[in-house]
Tab-separated table of C-alpha atoms and ligand atoms in Angstrom:
chain	number	residue	atom	x	y	z
A	1	MET	CA	262.367	443.446	71.438
A	2	CYS	CA	259.235	441.473	70.551
A	3	LYS	CA	257.543	439.896	73.538
A	4	LYS	CA	257.358	436.085	73.579
A	5	LYS	CA	253.918	434.565	73.049
A	6	ALA	CA	252.795	431.536	75.018
A	7	ILE	CA	249.599	429.517	74.727
A	8	ILE	CA	248.362	427.888	77.934
A	9	THR	CA	245.665	425.237	77.565
A	10	GLY	CA	243.836	424.730	80.874
A	11	ILE	CA	244.455	428.341	81.922
A	12	THR	CA	241.409	428.305	84.240
A	13	GLY	CA	242.888	425.423	86.265
A	14	GLN	CA	245.227	425.560	89.258
A	15	ASP	CA	248.493	425.302	87.305
A	16	GLY	CA	247.242	427.399	84.394
A	17	ALA	CA	246.526	430.304	86.742
A	18	TYR	CA	249.934	430.212	88.486
A	19	LEU	CA	251.769	429.755	85.192
A	20	ALA	CA	249.905	432.628	83.507
A	21	GLU	CA	250.870	434.954	86.356
A	22	TYR	CA	254.488	433.755	86.242
A	23	LEU	CA	254.837	434.174	82.459
A	24	ILE	CA	253.236	437.628	82.539
A	25	SER	CA	255.782	438.579	85.225
A	26	LYS	CA	258.440	437.471	82.719
A	27	ASN	CA	257.015	439.829	80.086
A	28	TYR	CA	255.207	437.224	77.957
A	29	ILE	CA	251.950	437.742	76.132
A	30	VAL	CA	249.833	434.867	77.364
A	31	HIS	CA	247.046	433.361	75.268
A	32	GLY	CA	244.795	431.163	77.368
A	33	ILE	CA	242.399	428.550	76.040
A	34	LYS	CA	239.278	428.153	78.120
A	35	ARG	CA	236.114	426.124	77.716
A	36	ARG	CA	232.748	427.731	77.423
A	37	SER	CA	230.736	427.125	80.580
A	38	SER	CA	227.274	428.187	81.702
A	39	ILE	CA	228.744	430.156	84.600
A	40	PHE	CA	231.949	432.224	84.885
A	41	ASN	CA	234.878	429.826	85.303
A	42	THR	CA	237.773	432.302	85.358
A	43	GLU	CA	237.881	432.960	89.115
A	44	ARG	CA	241.517	431.824	89.384
A	45	ILE	CA	242.693	434.291	86.717
A	46	ASP	CA	240.312	437.198	87.326
A	47	HIS	CA	243.163	439.237	88.862
A	48	LEU	CA	245.042	438.940	85.544
A	49	TYR	CA	242.056	439.579	83.296
A	50	GLN	CA	242.155	442.552	80.945
A	51	ASP	CA	239.238	443.944	79.033
A	52	PRO	CA	239.562	442.957	75.343
A	53	HIS	CA	239.470	446.663	74.445
A	54	VAL	CA	242.705	447.379	76.321
A	55	LYS	CA	245.641	448.206	73.988
A	56	ASN	CA	248.483	445.655	73.904
A	57	PRO	CA	247.024	443.284	76.493
A	58	ASN	CA	249.302	440.706	78.083
A	59	LEU	CA	246.498	438.187	78.629
A	60	ILE	CA	244.153	437.142	75.823
A	61	LEU	CA	241.538	434.426	76.238
A	62	HIS	CA	240.227	432.159	73.486
A	63	TYR	CA	237.350	429.714	73.636
A	64	GLY	CA	238.541	426.212	72.886
A	65	ASP	CA	238.463	422.572	73.772
A	66	LEU	CA	241.031	419.806	73.538
A	67	THR	CA	238.456	417.601	71.846
A	68	ASP	CA	238.109	420.028	68.901
A	69	SER	CA	241.099	419.887	66.557
A	70	MET	CA	239.919	422.525	64.084
A	71	ASN	CA	239.481	425.035	66.867
A	72	LEU	CA	242.948	424.267	68.280
A	73	THR	CA	244.544	424.522	64.832
A	74	ARG	CA	242.871	427.876	64.198
A	75	ILE	CA	244.071	429.314	67.523
A	76	LEU	CA	247.639	428.148	66.884
A	77	GLN	CA	247.544	429.642	63.394
A	78	GLU	CA	246.301	432.997	64.713
A	79	VAL	CA	248.702	433.199	67.657
A	80	GLN	CA	251.889	431.661	66.155
A	81	PRO	CA	253.155	430.937	69.671
A	82	ASP	CA	256.773	430.579	70.771
A	83	GLU	CA	255.735	428.203	73.548
A	84	ILE	CA	252.719	426.014	74.303
A	85	TYR	CA	252.014	424.647	77.762
A	86	ASN	CA	249.464	421.843	77.388
A	87	LEU	CA	247.914	421.765	80.843
A	88	ALA	CA	244.268	421.107	79.936
A	89	ALA	CA	242.974	417.743	81.066
A	90	MET	CA	240.217	415.897	82.834
A	91	SER	CA	242.627	415.705	85.745
A	92	HIS	CA	240.694	413.784	88.414
A	93	VAL	CA	241.879	410.181	88.725
A	94	GLY	CA	238.713	408.989	90.506
A	95	VAL	CA	236.379	410.615	87.964
A	96	SER	CA	238.329	409.038	85.074
A	97	PHE	CA	236.867	405.653	86.066
A	98	ASP	CA	233.386	407.154	85.443
A	99	THR	CA	234.329	408.963	82.204
A	100	PRO	CA	237.061	406.808	80.623
A	101	GLU	CA	236.257	407.524	76.975
A	102	TYR	CA	236.087	411.291	77.444
A	103	THR	CA	239.305	411.182	79.479
A	104	ALA	CA	241.107	409.281	76.699
A	105	ASN	CA	239.838	411.804	74.150
A	106	ALA	CA	240.782	414.967	76.060
A	107	ASP	CA	243.935	413.806	77.881
A	108	GLY	CA	245.361	411.424	75.269
A	109	ILE	CA	244.178	412.455	71.800
A	110	GLY	CA	243.986	416.103	72.910
A	111	THR	CA	247.795	416.151	73.087
A	112	LEU	CA	248.052	414.586	69.634
A	113	ARG	CA	245.755	417.302	68.240
A	114	ILE	CA	248.115	420.032	69.423
A	115	LEU	CA	251.267	418.276	68.218
A	116	GLU	CA	249.683	417.652	64.837
A	117	ALA	CA	248.568	421.293	64.573
A	118	ILE	CA	252.174	422.425	65.198
A	119	ARG	CA	253.325	420.103	62.403
A	120	LEU	CA	250.603	421.016	59.887
A	121	LEU	CA	251.105	424.755	60.435
A	122	ASN	CA	254.880	424.464	59.898
A	123	LEU	CA	255.524	425.714	63.426
A	124	VAL	CA	257.977	422.915	64.259
A	125	LYS	CA	261.029	425.208	64.264
A	126	LYS	CA	259.284	428.087	66.049
A	127	THR	CA	257.080	426.527	68.718
A	128	LYS	CA	258.217	424.617	71.802
A	129	ILE	CA	255.694	422.478	73.664
A	130	TYR	CA	255.445	421.354	77.283
A	131	GLN	CA	253.237	418.325	77.987
A	132	ALA	CA	251.761	417.994	81.492
A	133	SER	CA	252.711	414.405	82.254
A	134	THR	CA	252.184	412.903	85.664
A	135	SER	CA	253.566	410.692	88.408
A	136	GLU	CA	250.331	408.679	88.011
A	137	LEU	CA	252.170	406.994	85.106
A	138	TYR	CA	254.193	405.060	87.730
A	139	GLY	CA	250.974	403.665	89.277
A	140	LEU	CA	251.854	400.274	90.720
A	141	VAL	CA	255.349	401.481	91.364
A	142	ARG	CA	258.322	399.434	90.153
A	143	GLU	CA	260.843	401.240	92.360
A	144	ILE	CA	260.968	403.810	95.175
A	145	PRO	CA	261.617	406.676	94.621
A	146	GLN	CA	260.499	407.067	91.004
A	147	LYS	CA	262.681	408.844	88.447
A	148	GLU	CA	262.758	409.388	84.682
A	149	THR	CA	264.023	405.841	84.028
A	150	THR	CA	261.495	404.060	86.269
A	151	PRO	CA	259.128	401.832	84.200
A	152	PHE	CA	255.484	402.935	84.047
A	153	TYR	CA	252.479	400.920	85.280
A	154	PRO	CA	249.360	403.121	84.952
A	155	ARG	CA	246.423	402.244	87.198
A	156	SER	CA	243.497	404.373	85.944
A	157	PRO	CA	241.894	405.506	82.679
A	158	TYR	CA	243.449	408.921	83.463
A	159	ALA	CA	246.957	407.485	83.748
A	160	VAL	CA	246.545	405.337	80.635
A	161	ALA	CA	245.412	408.384	78.634
A	162	LYS	CA	248.381	410.376	79.977
A	163	LEU	CA	250.711	407.497	78.999
A	164	TYR	CA	249.604	407.910	75.377
A	165	ALA	CA	250.173	411.669	75.638
A	166	TYR	CA	253.644	411.090	77.122
A	167	TRP	CA	254.761	408.780	74.307
A	168	ILE	CA	253.187	410.744	71.445
A	169	THR	CA	255.086	413.797	72.709
A	170	ILE	CA	258.354	411.826	72.553
A	171	ASN	CA	257.425	410.393	69.167
A	172	TYR	CA	256.860	413.859	67.661
A	173	ARG	CA	260.139	415.025	69.182
A	174	GLU	CA	262.027	412.146	67.558
A	175	ALA	CA	260.112	411.988	64.267
A	176	TYR	CA	259.903	415.715	63.477
A	177	LYS	CA	262.663	417.176	65.695
A	178	MET	CA	260.086	419.141	67.681
A	179	HIS	CA	261.098	420.888	70.895
A	180	ALA	CA	258.566	418.765	72.805
A	181	SER	CA	259.142	417.879	76.476
A	182	ASN	CA	257.322	416.053	79.249
A	183	GLY	CA	257.229	417.281	82.828
A	184	ILE	CA	256.489	414.216	84.971
A	185	LEU	CA	255.063	416.131	87.891
A	186	PHE	CA	254.264	414.676	91.282
A	187	ASN	CA	251.231	416.016	93.153
A	188	HIS	CA	251.253	419.752	93.673
A	189	GLU	CA	248.676	421.684	95.598
A	190	SER	CA	247.851	425.237	96.691
A	191	PRO	CA	245.064	427.382	98.115
A	192	ILE	CA	243.478	427.317	94.622
A	193	ARG	CA	243.657	423.529	94.249
A	194	GLY	CA	240.421	421.988	92.939
A	195	GLU	CA	238.057	421.327	95.839
A	196	THR	CA	237.647	417.584	95.158
A	197	PHE	CA	241.341	416.671	95.376
A	198	VAL	CA	242.207	415.210	98.749
A	199	THR	CA	244.362	418.049	100.156
A	200	ARG	CA	241.864	420.798	99.428
A	201	LYS	CA	238.952	418.639	100.541
A	202	VAL	CA	240.735	418.263	103.885
A	203	THR	CA	241.764	421.924	104.326
A	204	ARG	CA	238.245	423.078	103.455
A	205	ALA	CA	236.730	420.632	105.936
A	206	VAL	CA	239.179	421.598	108.702
A	207	SER	CA	238.340	425.265	108.188
A	208	ARG	CA	234.582	424.764	108.172
A	209	ILE	CA	234.708	422.462	111.212
A	210	ALA	CA	236.729	425.160	113.016
A	211	LEU	CA	234.165	427.824	112.083
A	212	GLY	CA	231.277	425.567	113.131
A	213	THR	CA	229.680	425.235	109.669
A	214	GLN	CA	230.510	421.551	109.029
A	215	GLU	CA	230.247	418.569	111.343
A	216	LYS	CA	232.528	415.979	109.735
A	217	VAL	CA	234.042	414.834	106.446
A	218	PHE	CA	233.839	411.491	104.637
A	219	MET	CA	237.109	410.317	103.108
A	220	GLY	CA	238.321	407.454	100.893
A	221	ASN	CA	241.559	405.477	101.258
A	222	LEU	CA	243.508	406.976	104.176
A	223	SER	CA	246.595	404.811	103.712
A	224	SER	CA	247.943	405.942	100.352
A	225	LYS	CA	251.005	408.195	100.275
A	226	ARG	CA	251.729	411.142	98.030
A	227	ASP	CA	254.687	413.433	97.355
A	228	TRP	CA	253.052	416.846	97.770
A	229	GLY	CA	254.652	420.109	96.646
A	230	HIS	CA	253.369	423.627	95.981
A	231	ALA	CA	252.045	424.495	92.487
A	232	LYS	CA	253.996	427.783	92.559
A	233	ASP	CA	257.284	425.862	92.589
A	234	TYR	CA	256.125	423.468	89.874
A	235	VAL	CA	255.082	426.068	87.278
A	236	LYS	CA	258.591	427.545	87.526
A	237	GLY	CA	259.878	424.076	86.610
A	238	MET	CA	257.566	423.952	83.561
A	239	TYR	CA	259.000	427.265	82.366
A	240	LEU	CA	262.595	426.097	82.900
A	241	ILE	CA	261.941	422.915	80.895
A	242	LEU	CA	261.006	424.990	77.842
A	243	GLN	CA	264.020	427.313	78.224
A	244	GLN	CA	266.480	424.433	77.636
A	245	GLU	CA	268.420	424.212	74.380
A	246	GLU	CA	267.314	420.576	73.940
A	247	PRO	CA	263.901	419.063	74.667
A	248	ASP	CA	263.833	416.364	77.357
A	249	ASP	CA	261.674	414.767	80.062
A	250	TYR	CA	261.978	415.679	83.745
A	251	VAL	CA	260.563	414.531	87.086
A	252	LEU	CA	259.548	417.367	89.432
A	253	ALA	CA	258.999	416.219	93.031
A	254	THR	CA	259.929	417.013	96.622
A	255	GLY	CA	261.189	413.517	97.524
A	256	ILE	CA	258.984	413.328	100.654
A	257	ALA	CA	255.966	410.989	100.859
A	258	THR	CA	253.156	411.680	103.339
A	259	GLU	CA	250.186	409.455	104.169
A	260	ILE	CA	246.672	410.889	103.715
A	261	ARG	CA	246.054	410.218	107.445
A	262	ASP	CA	249.112	412.326	108.338
A	263	PHE	CA	248.070	415.143	106.012
A	264	ILE	CA	244.745	415.262	107.889
A	265	LYS	CA	246.545	415.350	111.254
A	266	MET	CA	248.835	418.155	110.044
A	267	ALA	CA	245.919	420.227	108.766
A	268	PHE	CA	244.073	420.001	112.112
A	269	LEU	CA	247.298	420.711	114.032
A	270	GLU	CA	247.559	423.988	112.124
A	271	ILE	CA	244.559	425.165	114.173
A	272	GLY	CA	245.739	423.543	117.411
A	273	ILE	CA	243.613	420.366	117.236
A	274	LYS	CA	245.093	416.903	117.747
A	275	ILE	CA	243.376	414.072	115.842
A	276	ILE	CA	243.604	410.364	116.613
A	277	PHE	CA	242.345	407.578	114.357
A	278	LYS	CA	240.644	404.458	115.702
A	279	GLY	CA	239.278	401.368	113.921
A	280	LYS	CA	240.217	399.726	110.635
A	281	ASN	CA	239.291	399.976	106.950
A	282	ILE	CA	235.737	401.186	106.418
A	283	ASP	CA	235.212	401.513	110.196
A	284	GLU	CA	238.196	403.784	110.754
A	285	LYS	CA	237.250	407.109	112.328
A	286	GLY	CA	239.098	410.285	113.299
A	287	TYR	CA	238.438	412.105	116.599
A	288	MET	CA	239.476	415.509	117.954
A	289	VAL	CA	241.207	414.777	121.277
A	290	GLU	CA	243.197	417.846	122.326
A	291	LEU	CA	243.008	421.569	121.730
A	292	ASP	CA	245.745	424.185	121.920
A	293	LYS	CA	243.486	427.161	122.687
A	294	ASN	CA	246.145	429.784	121.964
A	295	LEU	CA	246.913	428.384	118.548
A	296	PHE	CA	243.211	428.022	117.726
A	297	GLU	CA	242.591	431.613	118.771
A	298	LYS	CA	245.589	432.804	116.719
A	299	ASN	CA	244.729	430.929	113.509
A	300	VAL	CA	240.922	430.833	113.671
A	301	GLY	CA	239.766	433.521	116.104
A	302	LEU	CA	238.503	433.952	119.670
A	303	LYS	CA	234.914	434.216	118.421
A	304	TYR	CA	234.923	430.515	117.428
A	305	LEU	CA	236.713	429.106	120.497
A	306	SER	CA	233.790	428.301	122.819
A	307	ASN	CA	232.003	426.415	120.055
A	308	ILE	CA	234.985	424.136	119.320
A	309	VAL	CA	235.512	423.498	123.052
A	310	LYS	CA	231.866	422.330	123.240
A	311	ARG	CA	232.253	420.195	120.127
A	312	ILE	CA	235.306	418.402	121.474
A	313	LYS	CA	233.434	417.693	124.726
A	314	ASN	CA	230.126	416.530	123.211
A	315	ASN	CA	230.861	415.077	119.759
A	316	ASN	CA	234.483	414.862	118.708
A	317	LEU	CA	234.017	412.625	115.623
A	318	VAL	CA	235.216	414.475	112.504
A	319	ILE	CA	236.490	411.872	110.011
A	320	GLU	CA	234.635	408.868	108.617
A	321	VAL	CA	235.386	406.579	105.673
A	322	ASP	CA	233.006	406.199	102.742
A	323	SER	CA	233.926	403.364	100.381
A	324	SER	CA	232.373	405.191	97.418
A	325	TYR	CA	235.589	407.267	97.352
A	326	PHE	CA	237.728	404.123	96.931
A	327	ARG	CA	239.156	403.646	93.437
A	328	PRO	CA	238.828	400.323	91.585
A	329	THR	CA	242.641	400.296	91.316
A	330	GLU	CA	244.626	402.480	93.709
A	331	VAL	CA	248.108	403.980	93.546
A	332	ASP	CA	249.521	403.260	96.994
A	333	ILE	CA	252.674	405.341	97.027
A	334	LEU	CA	254.220	408.035	94.883
A	335	VAL	CA	257.538	409.640	95.794
A	336	GLY	CA	259.843	411.211	93.274
A	337	ASP	CA	263.543	411.719	92.734
A	338	ALA	CA	264.018	415.086	91.015
A	339	SER	CA	267.840	415.020	90.873
A	340	LYS	CA	267.876	415.382	87.083
A	341	ALA	CA	265.782	418.581	87.258
A	342	TYR	CA	268.007	419.846	90.050
A	343	LYS	CA	271.218	419.188	88.086
A	344	LYS	CA	270.083	420.261	84.618
A	345	LEU	CA	267.459	422.943	85.323
A	346	GLY	CA	268.673	424.167	88.701
A	347	TRP	CA	265.099	423.524	89.913
A	348	LYS	CA	264.486	423.042	93.634
A	349	PRO	CA	261.174	423.506	95.475
A	350	GLU	CA	260.993	426.340	98.014
A	351	TYR	CA	257.925	425.029	99.863
A	352	ASN	CA	257.795	421.951	102.080
A	353	ILE	CA	254.732	420.009	103.228
A	354	LYS	CA	254.460	422.012	106.465
A	355	SER	CA	254.449	425.424	104.764
A	356	LEU	CA	252.053	424.094	102.099
A	357	VAL	CA	249.517	422.814	104.660
A	358	SER	CA	249.794	426.007	106.678
A	359	GLU	CA	249.119	428.244	103.672
A	360	MET	CA	246.170	426.133	102.502
A	361	VAL	CA	244.448	425.980	105.907
A	362	LYS	CA	244.905	429.708	106.567
A	363	SER	CA	243.579	430.579	103.135
A	364	ASP	CA	240.466	428.396	103.533
A	365	ILE	CA	239.733	429.851	106.971
A	366	GLU	CA	239.795	433.355	105.461
A	367	LEU	CA	237.705	432.185	102.517
A	368	PHE	CA	234.940	430.695	104.669
A	369	LYS	CA	234.938	433.550	107.179
A	370	ASN	CA	234.108	435.921	104.348
A	371	LYS	CA	231.924	433.665	102.275
A	372	VAL	CA	228.195	434.324	102.252
A	373	ILE	CA	226.634	431.017	101.307
A	374	ASN	CA	223.867	431.944	98.922
A	375	ARG	CA	221.637	428.917	98.484
A	376	LYS	CA	218.363	430.437	97.512
A	377	LYS	CA	215.357	428.362	96.518
A	378	TYR	CA	213.992	428.695	92.993
A	379	PHE	CA	210.547	427.237	93.749
B	401	NAP	P1	242.955	421.373	87.007
B	401	NAP	O1	242.985	422.389	88.089
B	401	NAP	O2	241.957	420.279	87.041
B	401	NAP	O3	242.811	422.173	85.620
B	401	NAP	C1	242.538	421.498	84.412
B	401	NAP	C2	242.286	422.529	83.336
B	401	NAP	O4	241.974	421.846	82.110
B	401	NAP	C3	241.089	423.454	83.617
B	401	NAP	O5	241.385	424.726	83.094
B	401	NAP	C4	239.981	422.808	82.803
B	401	NAP	O6	238.964	423.702	82.442
B	401	NAP	C5	240.768	422.393	81.581
B	401	NAP	N1	240.106	421.373	80.761
B	401	NAP	C6	239.597	420.183	81.154
B	401	NAP	N2	239.128	419.509	80.092
B	401	NAP	C7	239.322	420.304	79.011
B	401	NAP	C8	239.034	420.181	77.636
B	401	NAP	N3	238.430	419.106	77.143
B	401	NAP	N4	239.375	421.184	76.801
B	401	NAP	C9	239.976	422.307	77.283
B	401	NAP	N5	240.269	422.491	78.592
B	401	NAP	C10	239.938	421.490	79.431
B	401	NAP	O7	244.385	420.664	86.866
B	401	NAP	P2	245.814	421.161	87.402
B	401	NAP	O8	246.012	420.628	88.757
B	401	NAP	O9	245.976	422.584	87.128
B	401	NAP	O10	246.788	420.311	86.452
B	401	NAP	C11	247.247	420.829	85.214
B	401	NAP	C12	247.719	419.671	84.341
B	401	NAP	O11	248.782	418.985	84.992
B	401	NAP	C13	246.661	418.627	84.048
B	401	NAP	O12	246.915	418.144	82.745
B	401	NAP	C14	246.944	417.527	85.062
B	401	NAP	O13	246.490	416.288	84.574
B	401	NAP	C15	248.451	417.595	85.152
B	401	NAP	N6	249.056	417.220	86.432
B	401	NAP	C16	248.627	417.788	87.595
B	401	NAP	C17	249.259	417.457	88.785
B	401	NAP	C18	248.821	418.066	90.101
B	401	NAP	O14	249.183	417.509	91.141
B	401	NAP	N7	248.123	419.197	90.099
B	401	NAP	C19	250.335	416.543	88.772
B	401	NAP	C20	250.746	416.000	87.560
B	401	NAP	C21	250.116	416.365	86.395
B	401	NAP	P3	237.710	424.042	83.426
B	401	NAP	O15	238.229	425.087	84.385
B	401	NAP	O16	236.704	424.535	82.469
B	401	NAP	O17	237.347	422.757	84.104
B	402	G4F	O1	244.103	414.194	95.654
B	402	G4F	P1	243.874	413.024	94.788
B	402	G4F	O2	242.556	412.920	94.109
B	402	G4F	O3	245.079	413.027	93.752
B	402	G4F	P2	245.722	411.896	92.821
B	402	G4F	O4	244.800	410.783	92.565
B	402	G4F	O5	247.048	411.554	93.408
B	402	G4F	O6	245.909	412.694	91.447
B	402	G4F	C1	246.440	414.001	91.430
B	402	G4F	O7	247.838	413.944	91.315
B	402	G4F	C2	248.317	413.349	90.092
B	402	G4F	C3	249.845	413.349	90.158
B	402	G4F	O8	250.280	412.214	90.813
B	402	G4F	C4	247.808	414.162	88.926
B	402	G4F	F1	248.254	413.627	87.758
B	402	G4F	C5	246.292	414.185	88.934
B	402	G4F	O9	245.841	415.025	87.868
B	402	G4F	C6	245.811	414.755	90.255
B	402	G4F	O10	246.187	416.105	90.323
B	402	G4F	O11	244.086	411.678	95.616
B	402	G4F	C7	245.273	411.423	96.340
B	402	G4F	C8	245.077	410.169	97.184
B	402	G4F	C9	244.533	408.954	96.425
B	402	G4F	O12	245.211	407.810	96.850
B	402	G4F	C10	243.079	408.867	96.860
B	402	G4F	O13	242.528	407.566	96.834
B	402	G4F	O14	244.110	410.467	98.199
B	402	G4F	C11	243.208	409.373	98.296
B	402	G4F	N1	241.951	409.861	98.885
B	402	G4F	C12	241.460	409.473	100.092
B	402	G4F	N2	240.294	410.068	100.318
B	402	G4F	C13	241.098	410.725	98.329
B	402	G4F	C14	240.039	410.860	99.239
B	402	G4F	N3	241.149	411.409	97.160
B	402	G4F	C15	240.109	412.258	96.886
B	402	G4F	N4	240.152	412.972	95.736
B	402	G4F	N5	239.038	412.407	97.744
B	402	G4F	C16	238.960	411.727	98.932
B	402	G4F	O15	237.991	411.853	99.689
């Protein structure tokens, strides 16, 4: 039997990497679209990489960009995919306030370019498409928890661009009978989460503080709440959405909201350190107040224990607030109701927030123990 072919845009990102691995395990040939960059940017998929000279490879990479319709059309024509997962995006909400026009182009019109290429190439009957929609669409939330029928109220250039992508996907489904579906995914994280998203920023900082290579970390709004799951669970949901007879839109979420402050406390607790917060708004600060030496030794190592004991005694300040991380309009709470996905797809997350935090902290500790920081001078 012929293997199925899938195109993944954004294959070098967190979700692209997990999804590529998952689809290859399901015997797909995966075609990934990656941007040209001045330095290698395939670290997350290097374990899947195959030399282009290998016979019958199951991973093939193409240079491409969501802002270039001719390039996307050519790749679709060459590959003739059974499935497309459109994961590429300028995905940072904070950065979208600095680059609103680019974000609209890549995240909004980028989706239109792919849908239009499917139509122009007469692939409507053959190719199914998954659009990476987002819980950011709910923004200033109209109800708690949010589900497929909850009205949208986007609060950033990113969310507004994704709103266009959401509706153009539905429009192409209705107008041309395309198998086009939206996954409205709540936040999902992992050890390979981008370093500037809040969870990874925290787990990296916790690890480096534990190893004695960082003093403290500056954070933005500590009071917002997010529904955090593991990316591994969420890419399985993406796959299930495209295996349905009929296209449709689904929320994927855990149903549990956690405050940023509590995520920080949980990450430090993973290495036996209790954090308390004092002060308000911009003056709020986080301090290390207690240490479980056994847990620290188990999860970090005996070698680093005396240093952390000294730190807690002499200077226990580890969290400060920097208003430059505040967003002009914030999304205060996101928490999803994924009952439709549970009923129709049989999708249920395996990870919870505790196992997610634990895996991320442990992975960053290993990463920084082994990392040789190579900051050489050029002049
Ligand atoms: P990510 O780690 O930031 O990855 C984004 C990917 O898109 C990267 O491969 C990036 O390439 C690529 N990309 C960016 N701009 C591009 C362009 N103009 N042309 C081609 N590729 C481009 O994001 P993620 O967390 O994996 O998320 C995947 C998708 O799901 C995104 O669309 C995101 O908006 C959406 N989403 C994510 C979450 C979440 O919590 N993770 C929740 C809901 C929705 P480089 O590697 O070259 O930068
Ligand atoms: O980790 P974040 O940057 O994720 P955000 O804004 O929720 O967006 C992520 O999830 C969306 C799904 O809901 C995706 F569509 C999107 O692509 C992305 O993956 O910020 C989470 C919260 C925000 O309220 C932010 O203000 O954490 C707050 N925060 C506090 N201090 C911070 C920081 N966020 C970042 N990035 N950095 C901080 O220092």
